[in-house]
GROMACS .gro file of C-alpha atoms in nm:
model
  435
    1MET     CA    1  -3.264  -9.319   7.665
    2PRO     CA    2  -3.319  -9.682   7.774
    3THR     CA    3  -3.235  -9.929   7.498
    4SER     CA    4  -3.589 -10.066   7.514
    5GLU     CA    5  -3.721  -9.727   7.394
    6ARG     CA    6  -3.488  -9.697   7.095
    7TYR     CA    7  -3.567  -9.789   6.737
    8PRO     CA    8  -3.947  -9.764   6.783
    9HIS     CA    9  -4.007  -9.780   6.407
   10LEU     CA   10  -3.774 -10.075   6.352
   11LYS     CA   11  -3.940 -10.259   6.638
   12VAL     CA   12  -4.268 -10.248   6.446
   13THR     CA   13  -4.151 -10.282   6.085
   14ASP     CA   14  -3.884 -10.549   6.134
   15PRO     CA   15  -3.902 -10.711   6.476
   16GLU     CA   16  -3.652 -10.979   6.370
   17VAL     CA   17  -3.370 -10.731   6.307
   18TYR     CA   18  -3.479 -10.528   6.609
   19GLY     CA   19  -3.451 -10.835   6.827
   20LEU     CA   20  -3.100 -10.911   6.702
   21ILE     CA   21  -2.989 -10.556   6.780
   22GLN     CA   22  -3.135 -10.584   7.128
   23ARG     CA   23  -2.953 -10.911   7.185
   24GLN     CA   24  -2.619 -10.761   7.080
   25THR     CA   25  -2.684 -10.457   7.298
   26ALA     CA   26  -2.752 -10.680   7.597
   27LEU     CA   27  -2.435 -10.879   7.524
   28GLU     CA   28  -2.220 -10.567   7.510
   29GLY     CA   29  -2.372 -10.443   7.831
   30SER     CA   30  -2.284 -10.757   8.025
   31THR     CA   31  -1.938 -10.849   7.892
   32LEU     CA   32  -1.594 -10.691   7.884
   33LYS     CA   33  -1.519 -10.550   7.537
   34MET     CA   34  -1.146 -10.618   7.516
   35ILE     CA   35  -1.087 -10.667   7.145
   36ALA     CA   36  -0.813 -10.410   7.083
   37SER     CA   37  -0.971 -10.289   6.759
   38GLU     CA   38  -1.315 -10.227   6.911
   39ASN     CA   39  -1.459  -9.943   7.114
   40TYR     CA   40  -1.781  -9.759   7.193
   41ALA     CA   41  -1.886  -9.470   6.971
   42SER     CA   42  -2.066  -9.185   7.142
   43PHE     CA   43  -2.440  -9.148   7.094
   44SER     CA   44  -2.372  -8.830   6.894
   45VAL     CA   45  -2.160  -9.033   6.651
   46LEU     CA   46  -2.435  -9.294   6.627
   47GLU     CA   47  -2.698  -9.026   6.564
   48ALA     CA   48  -2.497  -8.873   6.282
   49THR     CA   49  -2.436  -9.214   6.129
   50GLY     CA   50  -2.807  -9.289   6.131
   51SER     CA   51  -2.913  -8.946   6.005
   52SER     CA   52  -3.095  -8.838   5.689
   53LEU     CA   53  -2.756  -8.775   5.526
   54THR     CA   54  -2.778  -9.141   5.429
   55ASN     CA   55  -3.014  -9.026   5.152
   56LYS     CA   56  -2.776  -8.796   4.963
   57TYR     CA   57  -2.558  -8.894   4.671
   58CYS     CA   58  -2.259  -8.666   4.620
   59GLU     CA   59  -1.998  -8.832   4.401
   60GLY     CA   60  -1.685  -8.622   4.372
   61TYR     CA   61  -1.528  -8.372   4.611
   62PRO     CA   62  -1.642  -8.040   4.764
   63ALA     CA   63  -1.708  -7.783   4.490
   64ALA     CA   64  -1.655  -8.056   4.229
   65ARG     CA   65  -1.958  -8.285   4.256
   66TYR     CA   66  -2.131  -8.481   3.983
   67TYR     CA   67  -2.475  -8.428   4.141
   68GLU     CA   68  -2.666  -8.114   4.231
   69GLY     CA   69  -2.790  -8.012   4.572
   70ASN     CA   70  -2.465  -8.072   4.758
   71GLU     CA   71  -2.407  -7.733   4.918
   72VAL     CA   72  -2.459  -7.869   5.268
   73MET     CA   73  -2.264  -8.186   5.189
   74ASP     CA   74  -1.966  -7.974   5.087
   75GLU     CA   75  -1.974  -7.795   5.422
   76ILE     CA   76  -1.991  -8.126   5.610
   77GLU     CA   77  -1.698  -8.280   5.425
   78ASN     CA   78  -1.490  -7.962   5.453
   79LEU     CA   79  -1.562  -7.952   5.827
   80ALA     CA   80  -1.446  -8.313   5.870
   81ILE     CA   81  -1.130  -8.240   5.670
   82ALA     CA   82  -1.049  -7.925   5.866
   83ARG     CA   83  -1.095  -8.095   6.202
   84LEU     CA   84  -0.887  -8.394   6.094
   85LYS     CA   85  -0.600  -8.183   5.961
   86ALA     CA   86  -0.596  -7.983   6.283
   87LEU     CA   87  -0.584  -8.298   6.498
   88PHE     CA   88  -0.272  -8.429   6.325
   89THR     CA   89  -0.119  -8.104   6.185
   90ALA     CA   90  -0.146  -8.252   5.837
   91GLU     CA   91  -0.117  -8.070   5.505
   92HIS     CA   92  -0.382  -8.276   5.328
   93ALA     CA   93  -0.667  -8.507   5.430
   94ASN     CA   94  -0.911  -8.734   5.250
   95VAL     CA   95  -1.211  -8.858   5.453
   96GLN     CA   96  -1.388  -9.062   5.186
   97PRO     CA   97  -1.235  -9.413   5.225
   98CYS     CA   98  -1.501  -9.654   5.349
   99SER     CA   99  -1.257  -9.823   5.586
  100GLY     CA  100  -0.891  -9.892   5.654
  101SER     CA  101  -0.829 -10.147   5.379
  102PRO     CA  102  -0.977  -9.928   5.102
  103ALA     CA  103  -0.768  -9.639   5.236
  104ASN     CA  104  -0.455  -9.851   5.210
  105GLN     CA  105  -0.551  -9.967   4.864
  106ALA     CA  106  -0.575  -9.603   4.757
  107VAL     CA  107  -0.226  -9.544   4.900
  108TYR     CA  108  -0.088  -9.815   4.672
  109ARG     CA  109  -0.269  -9.671   4.372
  110ALA     CA  110  -0.126  -9.326   4.441
  111ILE     CA  111   0.243  -9.414   4.475
  112MET     CA  112   0.302  -9.769   4.346
  113THR     CA  113   0.283  -9.967   4.024
  114PRO     CA  114   0.213 -10.343   4.011
  115GLY     CA  115   0.526 -10.544   4.074
  116ASP     CA  116   0.693 -10.279   4.293
  117LYS     CA  117   0.851 -10.381   4.622
  118VAL     CA  118   0.682 -10.290   4.950
  119MET     CA  119   0.837 -10.346   5.291
  120GLY     CA  120   0.586 -10.448   5.552
  121ILE     CA  121   0.538 -10.667   5.856
  122PRO     CA  122   0.368 -11.000   5.771
  123VAL     CA  123   0.036 -11.079   5.938
  124SER     CA  124   0.206 -11.361   6.127
  125GLU     CA  125   0.443 -11.108   6.288
  126GLY     CA  126   0.185 -10.842   6.374
  127GLY     CA  127   0.126 -10.663   6.044
  128HIS     CA  128  -0.194 -10.608   5.846
  129LEU     CA  129  -0.328 -10.792   5.544
  130THR     CA  130  -0.278 -10.481   5.329
  131HIS     CA  131   0.092 -10.452   5.414
  132GLY     CA  132   0.180 -10.710   5.149
  133TRP     CA  133   0.030 -11.033   5.281
  134LYS     CA  134   0.019 -11.297   5.008
  135VAL     CA  135  -0.357 -11.366   5.011
  136ASN     CA  136  -0.441 -10.994   4.991
  137PHE     CA  137  -0.434 -10.768   4.684
  138SER     CA  138  -0.122 -10.607   4.830
  139GLY     CA  139   0.067 -10.937   4.818
  140ARG     CA  140  -0.069 -11.036   4.480
  141ASP     CA  141  -0.013 -10.708   4.297
  142TYR     CA  142   0.309 -10.608   4.473
  143VAL     CA  143   0.618 -10.783   4.608
  144GLN     CA  144   0.634 -10.789   4.987
  145ILE     CA  145   0.976 -10.753   5.145
  146PRO     CA  146   0.906 -10.873   5.500
  147PHE     CA  147   1.050 -10.745   5.822
  148GLY     CA  148   0.931 -10.794   6.173
  149PRO     CA  149   1.001 -10.789   6.543
  150SER     CA  150   1.261 -11.010   6.704
  151GLN     CA  151   1.133 -11.358   6.788
  152GLU     CA  152   1.316 -11.337   7.121
  153THR     CA  153   1.227 -10.986   7.241
  154GLY     CA  154   0.925 -10.908   7.025
  155LEU     CA  155   1.074 -10.564   6.954
  156LEU     CA  156   1.154 -10.402   6.620
  157ASP     CA  157   1.524 -10.399   6.530
  158TYR     CA  158   1.579 -10.078   6.333
  159ASP     CA  159   1.933 -10.173   6.231
  160GLN     CA  160   1.799 -10.490   6.075
  161ILE     CA  161   1.521 -10.295   5.903
  162ARG     CA  162   1.783 -10.061   5.757
  163GLU     CA  163   1.987 -10.353   5.627
  164ILE     CA  164   1.684 -10.503   5.454
  165ALA     CA  165   1.589 -10.168   5.300
  166ARG     CA  166   1.941 -10.109   5.171
  167ARG     CA  167   1.949 -10.453   5.015
  168GLU     CA  168   1.601 -10.458   4.862
  169ARG     CA  169   1.546 -10.088   4.777
  170PRO     CA  170   1.166 -10.093   4.816
  171ARG     CA  171   0.947  -9.821   4.674
  172MET     CA  172   0.734  -9.804   4.989
  173ILE     CA  173   0.783  -9.890   5.356
  174TRP     CA  174   0.491  -9.948   5.590
  175CYS     CA  175   0.551  -9.848   5.952
  176GLY     CA  176   0.236  -9.974   6.114
  177THR     CA  177   0.105 -10.287   6.282
  178THR     CA  178  -0.205 -10.451   6.423
  179ALA     CA  179  -0.034 -10.642   6.704
  180TYR     CA  180   0.270 -10.448   6.823
  181PRO     CA  181   0.219 -10.292   7.167
  182ARG     CA  182   0.533 -10.079   7.180
  183THR     CA  183   0.606  -9.723   7.063
  184ILE     CA  184   0.692  -9.697   6.693
  185GLU     CA  185   0.995  -9.475   6.631
  186TYR     CA  186   0.891  -9.287   6.319
  187ASP     CA  187   1.207  -9.079   6.311
  188LYS     CA  188   1.417  -9.393   6.264
  189PHE     CA  189   1.186  -9.521   5.993
  190ALA     CA  190   1.210  -9.183   5.821
  191GLU     CA  191   1.591  -9.198   5.815
  192ILE     CA  192   1.578  -9.544   5.659
  193ALA     CA  193   1.318  -9.447   5.399
  194GLN     CA  194   1.505  -9.132   5.300
  195GLU     CA  195   1.830  -9.326   5.261
  196VAL     CA  196   1.677  -9.565   5.005
  197GLU     CA  197   1.439  -9.304   4.856
  198ALA     CA  198   1.127  -9.495   4.954
  199TYR     CA  199   0.787  -9.355   5.041
  200LEU     CA  200   0.720  -9.389   5.412
  201VAL     CA  201   0.360  -9.472   5.504
  202ALA     CA  202   0.225  -9.511   5.857
  203ASP     CA  203  -0.085  -9.719   5.921
  204ILE     CA  204  -0.213  -9.589   6.256
  205ALA     CA  205  -0.554  -9.759   6.254
  206HIS     CA  206  -0.500  -9.893   6.605
  207ILE     CA  207  -0.339  -9.590   6.763
  208SER     CA  208  -0.489  -9.288   6.585
  209GLY     CA  209  -0.671  -9.183   6.901
  210LEU     CA  210  -0.351  -9.206   7.103
  211VAL     CA  211  -0.170  -8.995   6.843
  212ALA     CA  212  -0.448  -8.735   6.831
  213ALA     CA  213  -0.433  -8.706   7.210
  214GLY     CA  214  -0.054  -8.672   7.217
  215VAL     CA  215  -0.005  -9.003   7.399
  216HIS     CA  216   0.186  -9.162   7.109
  217PRO     CA  217   0.430  -8.991   6.867
  218ASN     CA  218   0.271  -8.827   6.563
  219PRO     CA  219   0.393  -8.986   6.237
  220VAL     CA  220   0.275  -8.698   6.016
  221PRO     CA  221   0.599  -8.493   6.032
  222TYR     CA  222   0.802  -8.799   5.930
  223CYS     CA  223   0.582  -8.978   5.675
  224ASP     CA  224   0.473  -8.911   5.322
  225ILE     CA  225   0.132  -9.064   5.392
  226VAL     CA  226  -0.062  -9.173   5.700
  227SER     CA  227  -0.371  -9.395   5.687
  228SER     CA  228  -0.618  -9.498   5.954
  229THR     CA  229  -0.961  -9.617   6.050
  230THR     CA  230  -1.184  -9.411   6.280
  231HIS     CA  231  -1.371  -9.676   6.480
  232LYS     CA  232  -1.096  -9.798   6.713
  233MET     CA  233  -0.916  -9.566   6.955
  234MET     CA  234  -1.078  -9.266   6.780
  235ARG     CA  235  -1.428  -9.382   6.889
  236GLY     CA  236  -1.581  -9.279   6.557
  237PRO     CA  237  -1.793  -9.454   6.293
  238ARG     CA  238  -1.663  -9.745   6.085
  239SER     CA  239  -1.463  -9.557   5.823
  240GLY     CA  240  -1.113  -9.455   5.717
  241PHE     CA  241  -0.901  -9.156   5.623
  242ILE     CA  242  -0.572  -9.066   5.456
  243LEU     CA  243  -0.334  -8.786   5.553
  244SER     CA  244  -0.044  -8.677   5.333
  245ARG     CA  245   0.197  -8.410   5.229
  246GLU     CA  246   0.072  -8.182   4.953
  247ASN     CA  247   0.379  -8.231   4.735
  248ASP     CA  248   0.571  -8.544   4.644
  249ARG     CA  249   0.936  -8.534   4.741
  250TYR     CA  250   1.003  -8.813   4.492
  251GLN     CA  251   0.802  -8.661   4.207
  252GLU     CA  252   1.100  -8.630   3.973
  253LYS     CA  253   1.211  -8.988   4.036
  254TYR     CA  254   0.880  -9.171   4.016
  255TYR     CA  255   0.631  -8.935   3.848
  256PRO     CA  256   0.833  -8.689   3.635
  257GLU     CA  257   0.558  -8.651   3.374
  258SER     CA  258   0.261  -8.632   3.613
  259LYS     CA  259   0.078  -8.301   3.647
  260PHE     CA  260  -0.064  -8.409   3.984
  261ASN     CA  261   0.106  -8.365   4.321
  262LEU     CA  262   0.088  -8.630   4.594
  263ALA     CA  263  -0.233  -8.500   4.751
  264LYS     CA  264  -0.411  -8.491   4.417
  265ARG     CA  265  -0.298  -8.843   4.327
  266ILE     CA  266  -0.437  -8.972   4.657
  267ASP     CA  267  -0.770  -8.801   4.599
  268ARG     CA  268  -0.789  -8.943   4.246
  269ALA     CA  269  -0.699  -9.289   4.377
  270VAL     CA  270  -0.995  -9.280   4.616
  271PHE     CA  271  -1.232  -9.126   4.360
  272PRO     CA  272  -1.271  -9.213   4.081
  273GLY     CA  273  -1.003  -9.480   4.116
  274LEU     CA  274  -1.163  -9.706   4.377
  275GLN     CA  275  -1.491  -9.566   4.507
  276GLY     CA  276  -1.800  -9.388   4.386
  277GLY     CA  277  -2.022  -9.175   4.605
  278PRO     CA  278  -1.897  -9.111   4.960
  279HIS     CA  279  -2.105  -9.206   5.264
  280MET     CA  280  -2.192  -8.859   5.386
  281ASN     CA  281  -2.372  -8.980   5.697
  282VAL     CA  282  -2.049  -9.148   5.803
  283ILE     CA  283  -1.836  -8.846   5.710
  284ALA     CA  284  -2.061  -8.632   5.931
  285ALA     CA  285  -2.009  -8.883   6.213
  286MET     CA  286  -1.633  -8.862   6.150
  287ALA     CA  287  -1.652  -8.484   6.194
  288VAL     CA  288  -1.828  -8.540   6.526
  289ALA     CA  289  -1.562  -8.787   6.639
  290PHE     CA  290  -1.279  -8.554   6.535
  291GLY     CA  291  -1.442  -8.277   6.734
  292GLU     CA  292  -1.468  -8.502   7.038
  293ALA     CA  293  -1.104  -8.611   6.997
  294ALA     CA  294  -0.990  -8.247   7.019
  295THR     CA  295  -1.127  -8.204   7.371
  296PRO     CA  296  -0.933  -8.222   7.702
  297ALA     CA  297  -1.165  -8.503   7.808
  298PHE     CA  298  -1.048  -8.719   7.518
  299LYS     CA  299  -0.685  -8.658   7.607
  300GLU     CA  300  -0.755  -8.772   7.961
  301TYR     CA  301  -0.933  -9.074   7.819
  302ALA     CA  302  -0.637  -9.170   7.599
  303GLN     CA  303  -0.395  -9.131   7.889
  304GLN     CA  304  -0.614  -9.356   8.100
  305VAL     CA  305  -0.629  -9.618   7.822
  306VAL     CA  306  -0.250  -9.654   7.839
  307LYS     CA  307  -0.244  -9.652   8.220
  308ASN     CA  308  -0.505  -9.927   8.224
  309ALA     CA  309  -0.322 -10.138   7.967
  310ARG     CA  310   0.008 -10.112   8.152
  311HIS     CA  311  -0.149 -10.192   8.488
  312LEU     CA  312  -0.340 -10.487   8.347
  313GLY     CA  313  -0.020 -10.611   8.187
  314GLU     CA  314   0.162 -10.603   8.517
  315CYS     CA  315  -0.121 -10.792   8.686
  316LEU     CA  316  -0.107 -11.064   8.422
  317LYS     CA  317   0.273 -11.089   8.434
  318ASN     CA  318   0.263 -11.116   8.813
  319GLY     CA  319   0.012 -11.397   8.768
  320GLY     CA  320   0.244 -11.595   8.543
  321ILE     CA  321   0.129 -11.496   8.193
  322ARG     CA  322   0.401 -11.406   7.946
  323LEU     CA  323   0.354 -11.089   7.741
  324ALA     CA  324   0.502 -11.043   7.394
  325CYS     CA  325   0.742 -10.744   7.394
  326GLY     CA  326   0.746 -10.769   7.774
  327GLY     CA  327   0.457 -10.524   7.814
  328THR     CA  328   0.293 -10.230   7.640
  329ASP     CA  329   0.325  -9.859   7.563
  330THR     CA  330  -0.018  -9.839   7.402
  331HIS     CA  331  -0.372  -9.967   7.442
  332MET     CA  332  -0.283 -10.325   7.355
  333LEU     CA  333  -0.155 -10.641   7.522
  334LEU     CA  334  -0.036 -10.951   7.339
  335LEU     CA  335  -0.046 -11.259   7.560
  336ASP     CA  336   0.212 -11.523   7.464
  337PHE     CA  337   0.126 -11.891   7.521
  338ARG     CA  338   0.395 -12.048   7.301
  339ASN     CA  339   0.526 -12.249   7.595
  340GLU     CA  340   0.184 -12.381   7.696
  341THR     CA  341   0.005 -12.695   7.582
  342PHE     CA  342  -0.316 -12.500   7.514
  343THR     CA  343  -0.344 -12.265   7.217
  344GLY     CA  344  -0.430 -11.901   7.176
  345LYS     CA  345  -0.761 -11.996   7.021
  346GLU     CA  346  -0.849 -12.216   7.318
  347VAL     CA  347  -0.770 -11.931   7.557
  348ALA     CA  348  -0.974 -11.678   7.355
  349GLU     CA  349  -1.273 -11.911   7.338
  350ALA     CA  350  -1.259 -11.983   7.711
  351LEU     CA  351  -1.233 -11.612   7.792
  352GLY     CA  352  -1.525 -11.542   7.558
  353ARG     CA  353  -1.746 -11.793   7.736
  354ALA     CA  354  -1.651 -11.621   8.061
  355GLY     CA  355  -1.755 -11.280   7.927
  356ILE     CA  356  -1.409 -11.148   7.837
  357ILE     CA  357  -1.418 -11.071   7.465
  358ALA     CA  358  -1.070 -11.080   7.305
  359ASN     CA  359  -0.923 -11.251   6.998
  360PHE     CA  360  -0.664 -11.520   6.933
  361ASN     CA  361  -0.359 -11.383   6.754
  362MET     CA  362  -0.018 -11.494   6.634
  363VAL     CA  363   0.287 -11.378   6.830
  364PRO     CA  364   0.647 -11.330   6.711
  365GLY     CA  365   0.805 -11.671   6.661
  366ASP     CA  366   0.467 -11.849   6.656
  367THR     CA  367   0.482 -12.202   6.513
  368ARG     CA  368   0.107 -12.265   6.527
  369LYS     CA  369  -0.122 -12.195   6.232
  370PRO     CA  370  -0.303 -11.858   6.195
  371PHE     CA  371  -0.640 -12.011   6.284
  372ILE     CA  372  -0.494 -12.168   6.600
  373THR     CA  373  -0.213 -11.936   6.718
  374SER     CA  374  -0.017 -11.919   7.040
  375GLY     CA  375  -0.135 -11.575   7.145
  376VAL     CA  376  -0.430 -11.366   7.252
  377ARG     CA  377  -0.461 -10.995   7.171
  378MET     CA  378  -0.661 -10.768   7.399
  379GLY     CA  379  -0.692 -10.398   7.470
  380THR     CA  380  -0.833 -10.145   7.714
  381PRO     CA  381  -1.008  -9.880   7.496
  382GLY     CA  382  -1.358 -10.020   7.547
  383LEU     CA  383  -1.317 -10.072   7.920
  384THR     CA  384  -1.177  -9.722   7.960
  385SER     CA  385  -1.471  -9.579   7.765
  386MET     CA  386  -1.693  -9.738   8.029
  387GLY     CA  387  -1.504  -9.544   8.297
  388MET     CA  388  -1.275  -9.813   8.435
  389LYS     CA  389  -0.949  -9.728   8.612
  390GLU     CA  390  -0.642  -9.917   8.737
  391SER     CA  391  -0.823 -10.073   9.033
  392ASP     CA  392  -1.077 -10.220   8.793
  393MET     CA  393  -0.795 -10.365   8.584
  394GLU     CA  394  -0.688 -10.565   8.887
  395LYS     CA  395  -1.029 -10.732   8.892
  396VAL     CA  396  -1.018 -10.792   8.517
  397GLY     CA  397  -0.671 -10.939   8.552
  398GLU     CA  398  -0.789 -11.173   8.826
  399TRP     CA  399  -1.070 -11.302   8.604
  400ILE     CA  400  -0.834 -11.360   8.312
  401LEU     CA  401  -0.589 -11.545   8.534
  402ARG     CA  402  -0.863 -11.761   8.686
  403VAL     CA  403  -0.982 -11.874   8.344
  404VAL     CA  404  -0.636 -11.934   8.200
  405HIS     CA  405  -0.510 -12.123   8.505
  406ALA     CA  406  -0.822 -12.344   8.500
  407LEU     CA  407  -0.755 -12.470   8.146
  408PRO     CA  408  -0.821 -12.722   8.004
  409ASP     CA  409  -1.107 -12.801   8.248
  410SER     CA  410  -1.232 -12.446   8.285
  411ALA     CA  411  -1.609 -12.483   8.233
  412ALA     CA  412  -1.703 -12.428   8.597
  413THR     CA  413  -1.466 -12.133   8.627
  414GLU     CA  414  -1.599 -11.980   8.307
  415LYS     CA  415  -1.958 -11.999   8.436
  416ALA     CA  416  -1.868 -11.842   8.769
  417VAL     CA  417  -1.664 -11.563   8.613
  418ARG     CA  418  -1.938 -11.494   8.356
  419GLY     CA  419  -2.186 -11.423   8.632
  420GLU     CA  420  -1.942 -11.204   8.824
  421ILE     CA  421  -1.863 -10.998   8.515
  422ALA     CA  422  -2.229 -10.947   8.426
  423GLU     CA  423  -2.289 -10.811   8.776
  424PHE     CA  424  -1.971 -10.601   8.761
  425CYS     CA  425  -2.077 -10.435   8.435
  426LYS     CA  426  -2.397 -10.305   8.595
  427GLY     CA  427  -2.182 -10.051   8.779
  428PHE     CA  428  -2.065  -9.882   8.459
  429LYS     CA  429  -2.223  -9.674   8.185
  430ILE     CA  430  -2.196  -9.803   7.830
  431PRO     CA  431  -2.132  -9.505   7.593
  432GLY     CA  432  -2.382  -9.493   7.312
  433LEU     CA  433  -2.598  -9.755   7.482
  434ASP     CA  434  -2.685  -9.604   7.822
  435ASP     CA  435  -2.692  -9.238   7.706
   0.00000   0.00000   0.00000
């Protein structure tokens, strides 16, 4: 359906909002979506998200609701849970968190008490706000024991992580990042966590689609808990989920008097601990996305995402751009401009004006402030969803190099590249927009 024929009611009742949606749709159809945490949801996911399920209130869990009339809602939530558990071979799943941060907050509530130590990678080194960063609840309510990749290589040093864990004896260890493009070795993390009797939690918000497709190792066999969003590599709605073991291997140490196992404590942390009624329209869309992720086509897609990222990385390296970690094993590239006079923010803004949408980001060893940075983070999920292959990455790489090499006087280059990209995008189908 052409975008001009969508939202016929909204077009009449609120032309202002309708116009803004049309503008964003046009922007996404004429630029390169390269923010690593963004993607295109299928039209089926969008339909479910915008369905009449928005109208139903169903506080509680299947077969244990606080409102009547939830027979169908129970089937929807159970379907989403079953599909999710099958994707990751998990014992337990909760699909009610509204997003990744609320999911992570529920993890803390289920296994931590205020003042406990949590090992996590700081935001400045590639971690997430909820992994103990000082301005977040996780850094205010708990004590972050930081670890991170080497400033020289950009890679995780598991011997160093073990030394820190032995010394600090944290109650929880996060093995997850938002800006680490290499494979995470969950088996090594598991050995470390078991040695110090710490809960091991993987945040796979960025790579859940790669894991589901078998392109990245599955953390579920090694971790006590796994959390994620669904709107990145998974191509689902904006939401979150939590996977876990049923039983707590540290029950006697940390919760000897509790009558609830680990799965039950997680469920109680989400509801009634942090949230009220779940968003059933979104949970239905999650079920759709999980179903799509179980198909051979999605596996091929995930494989192509990694191929594209690696090929683009090589193109950029050959053009003189330094990559943190030396390259990528995933969907993500982290461009390192520590040795340049221009900043990561200046690069990201120039690329944005040229139609290449990425974000400025700190890199290991960065001495610039978080709102300036020395790096740019970008990914290939959105481009791959449009149908792009390695040959297309060569064109994308050429555009990136042209803009970067033209700095600081890049205005003319930006304008020329912007026009070329808009024309280039006409040759591809935008999922959820051109369906």
